[in-house]
Amino acid sequence: MRKSKKSASLLVTMILAISLLVTACGGNNKPAPSNTPGNNTDPTPTPVVDTPKEEDLKPVKLVVVYPGPVQKDEKLIEEELNKLLTAKINATIDLTPVDWGPWDDTVNLMIASREKVDILFTAQWNGHASNVGKGAFLPLDDLITQYGKGITDSQDPAFLAGAKIDGKNYGVPTTKELAAVGGIVYNKEVAADLGIDMTTVKTIQDLDAVYAVVKEKRPDLIPLYISSTDNTFNAHFFGNYDFLGDATIPGAIFKDGTDTKVAPIEETARYLETVKTTRDFFNKGYINADSATSKVSSADAWKAGLVFSSIESLKPGKDEEVASPAGLSGKLAQIELTTKTISASETTGSMLGITTASENPERAMMFINLLHTDKEINNLINFGIKDIHYTLNGEIMSKTDRTADYNPGHAWMFGNQFLNYLWDSEDPDKWAKFKEFNTGAIISPALGFIFDSAPVKSEVGALANVIKQYQVAIDRGAVDVDTVLPEYVAALKAAGLDAVVAEKQKQFDEFLANK
């Protein structure tokens, strides 16, 4: 990765600067704790957490819903988790993964029907603010104060402060990287075999020559795999769009700039250039022909051996995170293609919310707190059972013949990533590099602000239907841009685009005036 070393003092200064900026922007934010990861030399803090005694709690079952494929040994993991959770908080757990393909529709149905879900994965790119507006999630600040001391003691305050909507938290962010950069993960062995010099790739356009060689010499591989649910070159981290808290609601600023004017990205030169490049790649056969309809995620396509590259939000070790569940450890590499930024897109990029349908919100928060503080529980839900799904030498895991039976690749969703063990194929300095990665990033002018969609709730609903009809095909190059994009923009305007953008601008201006 293209980055220079930063001194420890610069790292501390950067994290403190981010924390101070967000605290200043948050309005109702509480004072920041002093022992944040940025100020703590121990990458895996394990604070002492006061939890009620088991005998004081009635037994409950918690339903946890999150995206990802069902694992063969999921029930075995549940049994082991239940032993630990019963002893600690007198709870058992029902892990309920939902495949990425039907994820959006399934979540919408769960919310509409008020299904008895306790904990639900949520993120700004997955309609978090819209779902808050629908009343899907509980405000969590009081629950965090009472049962989430381990979260606030171990997590940089920028995460919770940057995730507030109208001064309240409706999700607990995962403790992970604070910065974002767009790029690709690719098969470095294939590139070497074909004589492709990947060091020449600096922009999306530079990939044209690479994909031409792959298409010609390895017709068994898809040069760039994209499904209907995967990242595209117009993902917020690639276009550096700051949607002010919810990427499913139109209207954004550029987080790598200083302009605070909110505009539909579909009317910007950056978006137009990107979708035209994507369309060109599609027409040349670099992208799979079913990109707009396929429900097979890039993770599954990697496992099937179909892929040369995929579009990813990068961080240190992302290539190995993609490689490990696909059985390709040590065979993939990554290239950064955008400017590194920090915005609410990152602080809210992976969260666990407690639904308003939950009958046990206190116990749900206790469980989320354990994911941030308890190393055994954290690694059990992420990697399985020691000596069955992995062996352990110190903090380093090695695979077994049962690893594939529980290898969900979802460590970025649950709790505190600094508690995670590392695979022997990963960089042993990964967590130190995570902290370094957060330095030197451009901070979005909107960091600390999240749009409240309630005043334009009906327009947001109408726009969601238009977006569902057009956006997937356009962003994946499956339709003619010159013909379909004007039609898409017209449909957005008819559904209330201008009213939503105006409301975003109004709220954002008020936020800026009060900074």
Short mmCIF file of C-alpha atoms in Angstrom, two decimals:
data_model
loop_
_atom_site.label_atom_id
_atom_site.label_comp_id
_atom_site.label_asym_id
_atom_site.label_seq_id
_atom_site.Cartn_x
_atom_site.Cartn_y
_atom_site.Cartn_z
CA MET A 1 0.00 0.00 0.00
CA ARG A 2 1.21 3.48 -0.77
CA LYS A 3 1.68 5.17 2.55
CA SER A 4 4.52 6.65 4.56
CA LYS A 5 5.38 5.89 8.16
CA LYS A 6 4.05 8.28 10.75
CA SER A 7 5.50 8.87 14.18
CA ALA A 8 3.63 7.88 17.30
CA SER A 9 3.21 11.51 18.23
CA LEU A 10 1.58 12.30 14.89
CA LEU A 11 -0.81 9.39 15.35
CA VAL A 12 -1.86 10.63 18.76
CA THR A 13 -2.27 14.15 17.42
CA MET A 14 -4.41 12.95 14.52
CA ILE A 15 -6.74 10.85 16.64
CA LEU A 16 -7.10 13.61 19.19
CA ALA A 17 -7.84 16.09 16.43
CA ILE A 18 -10.58 13.88 15.03
CA SER A 19 -12.05 13.33 18.47
CA LEU A 20 -12.02 17.03 19.29
CA LEU A 21 -13.57 17.93 15.94
CA VAL A 22 -16.39 15.45 16.31
CA THR A 23 -16.99 16.42 19.91
CA ALA A 24 -17.29 20.03 18.85
CA CYS A 25 -19.71 19.11 16.07
CA GLY A 26 -21.92 16.75 18.02
CA GLY A 27 -23.82 19.30 20.08
CA ASN A 28 -25.27 16.88 22.60
CA ASN A 29 -22.20 14.66 22.83
CA LYS A 30 -20.97 13.66 26.25
CA PRO A 31 -17.33 14.34 27.21
CA ALA A 32 -14.86 12.03 25.51
CA PRO A 33 -13.27 9.25 27.56
CA SER A 34 -9.51 9.63 27.92
CA ASN A 35 -8.46 6.02 27.30
CA THR A 36 -9.25 5.69 23.60
CA PRO A 37 -7.44 3.30 21.24
CA GLY A 38 -5.53 6.25 19.81
CA ASN A 39 -4.10 7.04 23.23
CA ASN A 40 -3.61 3.47 24.38
CA THR A 41 -0.49 1.55 23.42
CA ASP A 42 -2.23 -1.78 24.06
CA PRO A 43 -4.10 -2.71 20.82
CA THR A 44 -6.41 -5.13 22.64
CA PRO A 45 -7.71 -3.34 25.73
CA THR A 46 -9.82 -5.46 28.07
CA PRO A 47 -11.49 -3.11 30.52
CA VAL A 48 -13.15 -4.40 33.64
CA VAL A 49 -16.90 -4.32 33.01
CA ASP A 50 -19.51 -4.37 35.73
CA THR A 51 -22.40 -6.64 34.70
CA PRO A 52 -25.30 -7.81 36.82
CA LYS A 53 -24.85 -11.12 38.56
CA GLU A 54 -26.32 -14.10 36.75
CA GLU A 55 -28.74 -14.85 39.57
CA ASP A 56 -30.26 -11.37 39.22
CA LEU A 57 -31.24 -11.95 35.59
CA LYS A 58 -34.00 -14.10 34.15
CA PRO A 59 -32.93 -16.30 31.20
CA VAL A 60 -33.58 -14.82 27.74
CA LYS A 61 -32.82 -15.71 24.13
CA LEU A 62 -31.38 -13.01 21.85
CA VAL A 63 -32.00 -13.10 18.10
CA VAL A 64 -29.09 -11.58 16.16
CA VAL A 65 -29.60 -10.90 12.43
CA TYR A 66 -26.72 -9.99 10.12
CA PRO A 67 -25.74 -10.42 6.44
CA GLY A 68 -23.68 -13.36 5.26
CA PRO A 69 -23.84 -17.01 4.26
CA VAL A 70 -25.07 -19.70 6.66
CA GLN A 71 -22.14 -21.69 8.05
CA LYS A 72 -22.10 -25.47 8.37
CA ASP A 73 -21.06 -25.35 12.05
CA GLU A 74 -23.23 -22.37 13.04
CA LYS A 75 -25.24 -24.39 15.58
CA LEU A 76 -22.03 -25.66 17.15
CA ILE A 77 -20.86 -22.07 17.58
CA GLU A 78 -24.20 -21.14 19.12
CA GLU A 79 -23.84 -23.95 21.67
CA GLU A 80 -20.40 -22.73 22.72
CA LEU A 81 -21.53 -19.11 22.84
CA ASN A 82 -24.52 -20.09 24.95
CA LYS A 83 -22.29 -21.69 27.57
CA LEU A 84 -20.34 -18.45 27.95
CA LEU A 85 -23.32 -16.11 27.71
CA THR A 86 -25.39 -18.08 30.20
CA ALA A 87 -22.60 -17.76 32.76
CA LYS A 88 -21.99 -14.06 32.08
CA ILE A 89 -25.43 -12.53 31.37
CA ASN A 90 -27.84 -15.51 31.60
CA ALA A 91 -28.68 -15.30 27.90
CA THR A 92 -28.62 -17.63 24.93
CA ILE A 93 -28.31 -16.58 21.31
CA ASP A 94 -29.90 -17.36 17.96
CA LEU A 95 -27.47 -16.42 15.19
CA THR A 96 -29.51 -15.60 12.08
CA PRO A 97 -27.36 -14.83 9.01
CA VAL A 98 -29.15 -13.75 5.83
CA ASP A 99 -27.43 -14.14 2.45
CA TRP A 100 -26.34 -10.87 0.87
CA GLY A 101 -28.65 -11.31 -2.13
CA PRO A 102 -31.97 -11.16 -0.25
CA TRP A 103 -30.58 -9.08 2.65
CA ASP A 104 -32.25 -5.74 1.84
CA ASP A 105 -35.66 -7.23 1.15
CA THR A 106 -35.47 -9.45 4.23
CA VAL A 107 -34.55 -6.56 6.53
CA ASN A 108 -37.31 -4.36 5.11
CA LEU A 109 -39.84 -7.14 5.74
CA MET A 110 -38.55 -7.72 9.28
CA ILE A 111 -38.88 -4.02 10.07
CA ALA A 112 -42.34 -3.69 8.50
CA SER A 113 -43.68 -6.80 10.26
CA ARG A 114 -41.96 -5.94 13.56
CA GLU A 115 -40.40 -9.37 13.73
CA LYS A 116 -38.99 -10.21 17.17
CA VAL A 117 -35.36 -9.41 16.39
CA ASP A 118 -33.13 -8.13 19.20
CA ILE A 119 -29.94 -7.11 17.42
CA LEU A 120 -29.80 -6.13 13.74
CA PHE A 121 -26.75 -5.21 11.66
CA THR A 122 -27.03 -1.71 10.23
CA ALA A 123 -24.85 0.81 8.39
CA GLN A 124 -25.07 4.19 6.66
CA TRP A 125 -24.68 2.50 3.27
CA ASN A 126 -27.52 0.14 4.14
CA GLY A 127 -30.28 2.62 4.94
CA HIS A 128 -29.54 3.24 8.62
CA ALA A 129 -30.93 6.78 8.81
CA SER A 130 -34.00 5.79 6.77
CA ASN A 131 -34.68 2.86 9.07
CA VAL A 132 -34.25 5.09 12.11
CA GLY A 133 -36.86 7.36 10.54
CA LYS A 134 -39.18 4.34 10.25
CA GLY A 135 -38.83 3.69 13.97
CA ALA A 136 -36.84 0.49 13.51
CA PHE A 137 -34.15 1.14 16.13
CA LEU A 138 -34.10 2.19 19.77
CA PRO A 139 -32.07 5.20 20.92
CA LEU A 140 -29.15 3.62 22.76
CA ASP A 141 -27.45 6.37 24.75
CA ASP A 142 -28.98 5.42 28.11
CA LEU A 143 -28.38 1.72 27.47
CA ILE A 144 -24.75 2.41 26.54
CA THR A 145 -24.28 4.46 29.70
CA GLN A 146 -25.77 1.71 31.88
CA TYR A 147 -24.56 -1.48 30.19
CA GLY A 148 -21.92 -0.43 27.65
CA LYS A 149 -19.02 0.83 29.74
CA GLY A 150 -16.68 -1.53 27.92
CA ILE A 151 -17.67 0.06 24.62
CA THR A 152 -16.98 3.64 25.70
CA ASP A 153 -13.78 2.67 27.56
CA SER A 154 -12.24 0.85 24.59
CA GLN A 155 -13.57 2.75 21.57
CA ASP A 156 -12.39 6.06 20.13
CA PRO A 157 -15.20 8.55 20.88
CA ALA A 158 -15.20 9.60 17.22
CA PHE A 159 -17.22 6.47 16.40
CA LEU A 160 -20.23 7.08 18.64
CA ALA A 161 -20.08 10.85 18.21
CA GLY A 162 -19.96 10.51 14.43
CA ALA A 163 -22.92 8.10 14.39
CA LYS A 164 -25.46 10.33 16.17
CA ILE A 165 -28.74 11.27 14.51
CA ASP A 166 -30.31 14.37 16.02
CA GLY A 167 -28.02 13.94 19.01
CA LYS A 168 -28.83 10.27 19.64
CA ASN A 169 -27.11 6.96 18.85
CA TYR A 170 -29.23 4.27 17.23
CA GLY A 171 -26.39 1.84 16.60
CA VAL A 172 -23.12 0.79 18.25
CA PRO A 173 -20.29 1.06 15.70
CA THR A 174 -17.71 -1.67 15.29
CA THR A 175 -14.28 -0.61 16.54
CA LYS A 176 -12.26 -0.80 13.34
CA GLU A 177 -10.53 1.54 10.87
CA LEU A 178 -11.64 5.18 10.94
CA ALA A 179 -10.44 6.04 7.44
CA ALA A 180 -11.64 4.76 4.06
CA VAL A 181 -10.01 4.36 0.67
CA GLY A 182 -11.31 2.70 -2.48
CA GLY A 183 -9.42 0.18 -4.55
CA ILE A 184 -9.35 -3.36 -5.87
CA VAL A 185 -8.29 -6.75 -4.56
CA TYR A 186 -6.77 -8.91 -7.30
CA ASN A 187 -5.12 -12.28 -7.84
CA LYS A 188 -1.42 -11.48 -7.76
CA GLU A 189 -0.42 -14.98 -8.92
CA VAL A 190 -2.49 -14.62 -12.09
CA ALA A 191 -1.07 -11.13 -12.70
CA ALA A 192 2.48 -12.47 -12.35
CA ASP A 193 1.79 -15.44 -14.63
CA LEU A 194 0.43 -13.06 -17.31
CA GLY A 195 3.31 -10.62 -16.94
CA ILE A 196 1.04 -7.75 -15.79
CA ASP A 197 2.81 -4.97 -13.91
CA MET A 198 0.17 -3.89 -11.39
CA THR A 199 2.37 -1.07 -10.05
CA THR A 200 1.32 0.98 -13.09
CA VAL A 201 -2.31 1.01 -11.93
CA LYS A 202 -3.06 4.38 -10.30
CA THR A 203 -6.62 5.10 -11.52
CA ILE A 204 -9.75 3.24 -12.58
CA GLN A 205 -8.87 3.98 -16.21
CA ASP A 206 -5.48 2.24 -15.81
CA LEU A 207 -7.34 -1.03 -15.23
CA ASP A 208 -8.43 -1.11 -18.88
CA ALA A 209 -5.07 -2.45 -20.09
CA VAL A 210 -4.92 -4.98 -17.24
CA TYR A 211 -8.38 -6.37 -17.86
CA ALA A 212 -7.74 -6.61 -21.61
CA VAL A 213 -4.85 -9.01 -20.94
CA VAL A 214 -6.82 -11.07 -18.44
CA LYS A 215 -9.79 -11.37 -20.79
CA GLU A 216 -7.59 -12.50 -23.66
CA LYS A 217 -5.25 -14.90 -21.84
CA ARG A 218 -7.50 -16.18 -19.04
CA PRO A 219 -11.01 -16.45 -20.52
CA ASP A 220 -11.95 -18.71 -17.59
CA LEU A 221 -11.76 -15.69 -15.26
CA ILE A 222 -13.99 -12.63 -14.94
CA PRO A 223 -11.59 -9.65 -14.95
CA LEU A 224 -13.86 -7.62 -12.63
CA TYR A 225 -16.66 -9.38 -10.81
CA ILE A 226 -19.62 -7.32 -9.56
CA SER A 227 -22.96 -8.68 -8.39
CA SER A 228 -26.16 -6.73 -7.78
CA THR A 229 -25.18 -6.41 -4.10
CA ASP A 230 -21.44 -5.76 -4.43
CA ASN A 231 -19.43 -2.55 -4.36
CA THR A 232 -19.06 -0.48 -7.53
CA PHE A 233 -16.79 2.36 -8.63
CA ASN A 234 -19.54 4.71 -7.43
CA ALA A 235 -19.57 3.40 -3.87
CA HIS A 236 -19.19 6.26 -1.39
CA PHE A 237 -15.60 5.27 -0.58
CA PHE A 238 -14.66 5.23 -4.28
CA GLY A 239 -16.38 8.41 -5.40
CA ASN A 240 -15.61 10.02 -2.02
CA TYR A 241 -19.24 11.03 -1.73
CA ASP A 242 -20.45 12.05 1.73
CA PHE A 243 -24.20 11.44 1.77
CA LEU A 244 -24.43 13.08 5.20
CA GLY A 245 -25.22 9.92 7.05
CA ASP A 246 -27.19 7.62 4.74
CA ALA A 247 -25.95 6.59 1.32
CA THR A 248 -29.45 5.43 0.31
CA ILE A 249 -30.81 9.01 0.44
CA PRO A 250 -29.74 11.20 -2.53
CA GLY A 251 -27.73 14.38 -2.06
CA ALA A 252 -24.05 14.54 -1.11
CA ILE A 253 -20.90 16.62 -0.86
CA PHE A 254 -17.41 15.49 -1.82
CA LYS A 255 -15.65 14.42 1.35
CA ASP A 256 -12.23 14.97 -0.20
CA GLY A 257 -13.00 18.66 -0.81
CA THR A 258 -14.12 21.78 1.02
CA ASP A 259 -17.33 22.68 -0.82
CA THR A 260 -20.39 22.36 1.44
CA LYS A 261 -23.03 22.58 -1.30
CA VAL A 262 -25.26 19.49 -1.31
CA ALA A 263 -26.02 18.12 -4.79
CA PRO A 264 -27.27 14.91 -6.42
CA ILE A 265 -24.15 12.93 -7.37
CA GLU A 266 -25.90 11.91 -10.61
CA GLU A 267 -25.45 15.50 -11.82
CA THR A 268 -21.70 15.70 -11.06
CA ALA A 269 -18.83 15.28 -13.52
CA ARG A 270 -17.15 12.70 -11.25
CA TYR A 271 -20.18 10.43 -11.32
CA LEU A 272 -20.66 10.77 -15.08
CA GLU A 273 -17.02 9.90 -15.82
CA THR A 274 -17.19 6.88 -13.54
CA VAL A 275 -20.40 5.38 -14.94
CA LYS A 276 -19.14 5.88 -18.49
CA THR A 277 -15.89 4.06 -17.64
CA THR A 278 -17.88 1.27 -16.03
CA ARG A 279 -20.11 1.03 -19.10
CA ASP A 280 -17.02 0.81 -21.30
CA PHE A 281 -15.64 -2.04 -19.17
CA PHE A 282 -19.01 -3.83 -19.37
CA ASN A 283 -19.16 -3.50 -23.16
CA LYS A 284 -15.62 -4.88 -23.46
CA GLY A 285 -16.60 -7.96 -21.46
CA TYR A 286 -14.46 -7.14 -18.43
CA ILE A 287 -17.48 -7.22 -16.08
CA ASN A 288 -19.78 -10.25 -15.78
CA ALA A 289 -22.84 -9.91 -18.01
CA ASP A 290 -25.24 -10.60 -15.12
CA SER A 291 -23.80 -7.88 -12.86
CA ALA A 292 -27.16 -6.13 -12.46
CA THR A 293 -29.07 -9.30 -11.56
CA SER A 294 -26.65 -11.77 -9.99
CA LYS A 295 -27.19 -12.54 -6.32
CA VAL A 296 -23.86 -14.39 -6.09
CA SER A 297 -21.63 -12.13 -4.01
CA SER A 298 -18.03 -11.47 -4.92
CA ALA A 299 -17.02 -13.45 -1.80
CA ASP A 300 -18.76 -16.54 -3.20
CA ALA A 301 -17.39 -15.88 -6.69
CA TRP A 302 -13.86 -15.79 -5.25
CA LYS A 303 -14.53 -19.14 -3.58
CA ALA A 304 -15.69 -20.60 -6.90
CA GLY A 305 -12.45 -19.54 -8.62
CA LEU A 306 -14.20 -17.22 -11.09
CA VAL A 307 -12.56 -13.90 -10.27
CA PHE A 308 -9.46 -11.89 -11.14
CA SER A 309 -10.46 -8.77 -9.19
CA SER A 310 -13.20 -7.17 -7.10
CA ILE A 311 -13.94 -3.64 -5.89
CA GLU A 312 -13.32 -3.16 -2.17
CA SER A 313 -13.19 -0.61 0.61
CA LEU A 314 -9.56 -1.08 1.56
CA LYS A 315 -7.69 -1.15 4.86
CA PRO A 316 -4.53 -2.92 6.00
CA GLY A 317 -4.90 -6.64 5.29
CA LYS A 318 -8.13 -6.40 3.29
CA ASP A 319 -6.63 -8.65 0.61
CA GLU A 320 -6.10 -11.47 3.10
CA GLU A 321 -9.57 -10.95 4.62
CA VAL A 322 -10.97 -11.62 1.15
CA ALA A 323 -8.53 -14.46 0.47
CA SER A 324 -8.91 -16.47 3.67
CA PRO A 325 -12.58 -17.58 3.38
CA ALA A 326 -12.05 -18.20 -0.35
CA GLY A 327 -9.17 -20.62 0.22
CA LEU A 328 -6.75 -18.24 -1.50
CA SER A 329 -4.51 -17.22 1.40
CA GLY A 330 -1.34 -15.49 0.22
CA LYS A 331 -2.55 -15.29 -3.39
CA LEU A 332 -4.31 -11.91 -3.41
CA ALA A 333 -3.09 -8.32 -3.22
CA GLN A 334 -4.69 -4.86 -3.09
CA ILE A 335 -4.22 -1.48 -4.78
CA GLU A 336 -5.49 1.87 -3.48
CA LEU A 337 -7.06 4.04 -6.19
CA THR A 338 -8.62 6.94 -4.26
CA THR A 339 -7.82 9.55 -1.65
CA LYS A 340 -8.06 8.41 1.97
CA THR A 341 -10.87 10.14 3.88
CA ILE A 342 -12.73 10.16 7.19
CA SER A 343 -16.46 10.86 7.41
CA ALA A 344 -19.67 9.56 8.96
CA SER A 345 -19.55 6.90 6.25
CA GLU A 346 -16.73 5.32 8.24
CA THR A 347 -17.96 5.92 11.78
CA THR A 348 -21.31 4.39 10.77
CA GLY A 349 -20.02 1.87 8.23
CA SER A 350 -20.69 -1.14 10.48
CA MET A 351 -23.02 -1.06 13.48
CA LEU A 352 -25.25 -3.23 15.61
CA GLY A 353 -28.64 -1.74 16.43
CA ILE A 354 -31.24 -2.89 18.94
CA THR A 355 -34.67 -2.98 17.33
CA THR A 356 -37.80 -1.43 18.78
CA ALA A 357 -39.34 -4.92 18.54
CA SER A 358 -36.79 -6.32 21.00
CA GLU A 359 -38.23 -7.54 24.29
CA ASN A 360 -34.77 -7.60 25.92
CA PRO A 361 -32.90 -4.40 25.00
CA GLU A 362 -30.88 -4.36 28.24
CA ARG A 363 -29.57 -7.88 27.69
CA ALA A 364 -28.93 -7.09 24.02
CA MET A 365 -26.68 -4.20 25.05
CA MET A 366 -24.88 -6.45 27.52
CA PHE A 367 -24.13 -8.83 24.65
CA ILE A 368 -22.90 -6.03 22.37
CA ASN A 369 -20.70 -4.82 25.23
CA LEU A 370 -19.17 -8.31 25.53
CA LEU A 371 -18.34 -8.27 21.81
CA HIS A 372 -16.26 -5.16 22.54
CA THR A 373 -14.54 -6.47 25.66
CA ASP A 374 -14.48 -10.26 25.87
CA LYS A 375 -11.73 -11.76 23.73
CA GLU A 376 -13.06 -15.32 23.96
CA ILE A 377 -16.60 -14.40 22.87
CA ASN A 378 -15.35 -12.03 20.16
CA ASN A 379 -13.12 -14.64 18.53
CA LEU A 380 -15.66 -17.43 18.96
CA ILE A 381 -18.36 -15.61 16.96
CA ASN A 382 -15.84 -14.52 14.34
CA PHE A 383 -13.62 -17.56 13.85
CA GLY A 384 -15.17 -20.55 15.59
CA ILE A 385 -13.80 -22.95 18.18
CA LYS A 386 -10.14 -23.30 19.04
CA ASP A 387 -8.61 -26.64 18.01
CA ILE A 388 -11.62 -27.35 15.78
CA HIS A 389 -11.82 -24.44 13.34
CA TYR A 390 -8.32 -23.15 14.03
CA THR A 391 -5.28 -23.85 16.16
CA LEU A 392 -3.70 -21.06 18.18
CA ASN A 393 -0.06 -20.18 18.79
CA GLY A 394 -0.05 -17.12 20.98
CA GLU A 395 -2.34 -14.71 19.10
CA ILE A 396 -1.82 -16.37 15.70
CA MET A 397 -4.32 -18.80 14.18
CA SER A 398 -3.60 -21.61 11.73
CA LYS A 399 -6.23 -23.40 9.67
CA THR A 400 -7.47 -26.93 10.24
CA ASP A 401 -9.43 -29.35 8.08
CA ARG A 402 -12.58 -27.88 9.70
CA THR A 403 -11.84 -24.18 9.06
CA ALA A 404 -14.17 -24.05 6.06
CA ASP A 405 -17.06 -25.26 8.23
CA TYR A 406 -17.07 -21.92 10.07
CA ASN A 407 -15.29 -19.12 8.24
CA PRO A 408 -17.94 -16.39 7.74
CA GLY A 409 -15.54 -13.49 7.11
CA HIS A 410 -17.62 -11.07 9.18
CA ALA A 411 -15.12 -9.89 11.82
CA TRP A 412 -15.69 -6.31 10.65
CA MET A 413 -19.30 -6.52 11.85
CA PHE A 414 -18.88 -7.59 15.46
CA GLY A 415 -17.48 -5.62 18.37
CA ASN A 416 -13.85 -4.66 18.61
CA GLN A 417 -11.58 -5.82 15.79
CA PHE A 418 -8.52 -5.15 17.94
CA LEU A 419 -9.55 -8.20 19.97
CA ASN A 420 -9.38 -10.46 16.88
CA TYR A 421 -6.72 -13.12 16.55
CA LEU A 422 -4.75 -13.05 13.29
CA TRP A 423 -4.33 -15.84 10.75
CA ASP A 424 -0.77 -16.98 10.15
CA SER A 425 -1.15 -15.70 6.57
CA GLU A 426 -1.85 -12.16 7.81
CA ASP A 427 0.62 -9.41 8.63
CA PRO A 428 1.48 -9.76 12.35
CA ASP A 429 1.62 -5.95 12.52
CA LYS A 430 -1.92 -5.59 11.14
CA TRP A 431 -3.41 -3.81 14.15
CA ALA A 432 -0.53 -1.36 14.43
CA LYS A 433 -1.00 -0.61 10.73
CA PHE A 434 -4.73 -0.05 11.34
CA LYS A 435 -3.82 2.80 13.69
CA GLU A 436 -1.30 4.18 11.19
CA PHE A 437 -3.93 3.92 8.46
CA ASN A 438 -6.10 6.44 10.29
CA THR A 439 -3.43 9.13 10.02
CA GLY A 440 -3.08 11.51 7.09
CA ALA A 441 -6.68 11.15 5.94
CA ILE A 442 -8.75 14.07 4.66
CA ILE A 443 -11.58 14.86 7.06
CA SER A 444 -14.96 15.52 5.47
CA PRO A 445 -16.47 18.95 6.18
CA ALA A 446 -19.57 17.06 7.35
CA LEU A 447 -17.90 14.82 9.92
CA GLY A 448 -20.21 14.75 12.95
CA PHE A 449 -23.39 15.49 11.01
CA ILE A 450 -26.07 12.94 10.08
CA PHE A 451 -29.18 13.93 8.17
CA ASP A 452 -32.56 13.50 9.85
CA SER A 453 -34.89 12.29 7.09
CA ALA A 454 -38.14 12.66 9.10
CA PRO A 455 -39.20 16.00 7.48
CA VAL A 456 -39.09 14.41 4.00
CA LYS A 457 -40.07 10.87 4.93
CA SER A 458 -42.58 10.44 2.09
CA GLU A 459 -40.12 11.75 -0.54
CA VAL A 460 -37.40 9.42 0.76
CA GLY A 461 -39.77 6.48 0.35
CA ALA A 462 -40.66 7.48 -3.21
CA LEU A 463 -37.01 8.00 -4.10
CA ALA A 464 -36.13 4.55 -2.78
CA ASN A 465 -38.43 2.98 -5.38
CA VAL A 466 -36.82 4.96 -8.21
CA ILE A 467 -33.31 4.13 -7.01
CA LYS A 468 -34.19 0.44 -6.88
CA GLN A 469 -35.41 0.60 -10.47
CA TYR A 470 -32.37 2.33 -11.99
CA GLN A 471 -29.27 2.56 -9.83
CA VAL A 472 -28.04 -1.03 -9.80
CA ALA A 473 -27.98 -1.33 -13.59
CA ILE A 474 -26.37 2.08 -14.18
CA ASP A 475 -23.61 1.66 -11.58
CA ARG A 476 -22.69 -1.78 -12.97
CA GLY A 477 -22.48 -0.70 -16.59
CA ALA A 478 -25.41 -2.84 -17.68
CA VAL A 479 -27.33 -0.07 -19.49
CA ASP A 480 -26.49 2.77 -21.87
CA VAL A 481 -25.56 5.81 -19.78
CA ASP A 482 -26.48 8.45 -22.37
CA THR A 483 -30.00 7.05 -22.66
CA VAL A 484 -30.85 5.83 -19.17
CA LEU A 485 -29.13 8.36 -16.89
CA PRO A 486 -31.28 11.34 -18.02
CA GLU A 487 -34.36 9.16 -17.54
CA TYR A 488 -33.15 8.22 -14.05
CA VAL A 489 -32.52 11.85 -13.02
CA ALA A 490 -35.95 12.89 -14.31
CA ALA A 491 -37.60 10.10 -12.30
CA LEU A 492 -35.68 11.17 -9.18
CA LYS A 493 -36.86 14.75 -9.57
CA ALA A 494 -40.45 13.62 -10.07
CA ALA A 495 -40.19 11.63 -6.83
CA GLY A 496 -39.05 14.62 -4.76
CA LEU A 497 -35.26 14.79 -5.23
CA ASP A 498 -35.09 18.58 -5.04
CA ALA A 499 -37.06 18.69 -1.78
CA VAL A 500 -34.77 16.12 -0.15
CA VAL A 501 -31.59 17.89 -1.31
CA ALA A 502 -32.97 21.22 -0.05
CA GLU A 503 -33.77 19.71 3.36
CA LYS A 504 -30.30 18.18 3.57
CA GLN A 505 -28.77 21.56 2.71
CA LYS A 506 -30.91 23.32 5.32
CA GLN A 507 -29.95 20.94 8.12
CA PHE A 508 -26.30 20.87 7.07
CA ASP A 509 -26.12 24.67 6.98
CA GLU A 510 -27.55 24.79 10.50
CA PHE A 511 -24.93 22.27 11.62
CA LEU A 512 -22.11 24.31 10.05
CA ALA A 513 -23.40 27.53 11.59
CA ASN A 514 -23.33 25.96 15.05
CA LYS A 515 -19.89 24.33 14.81
#
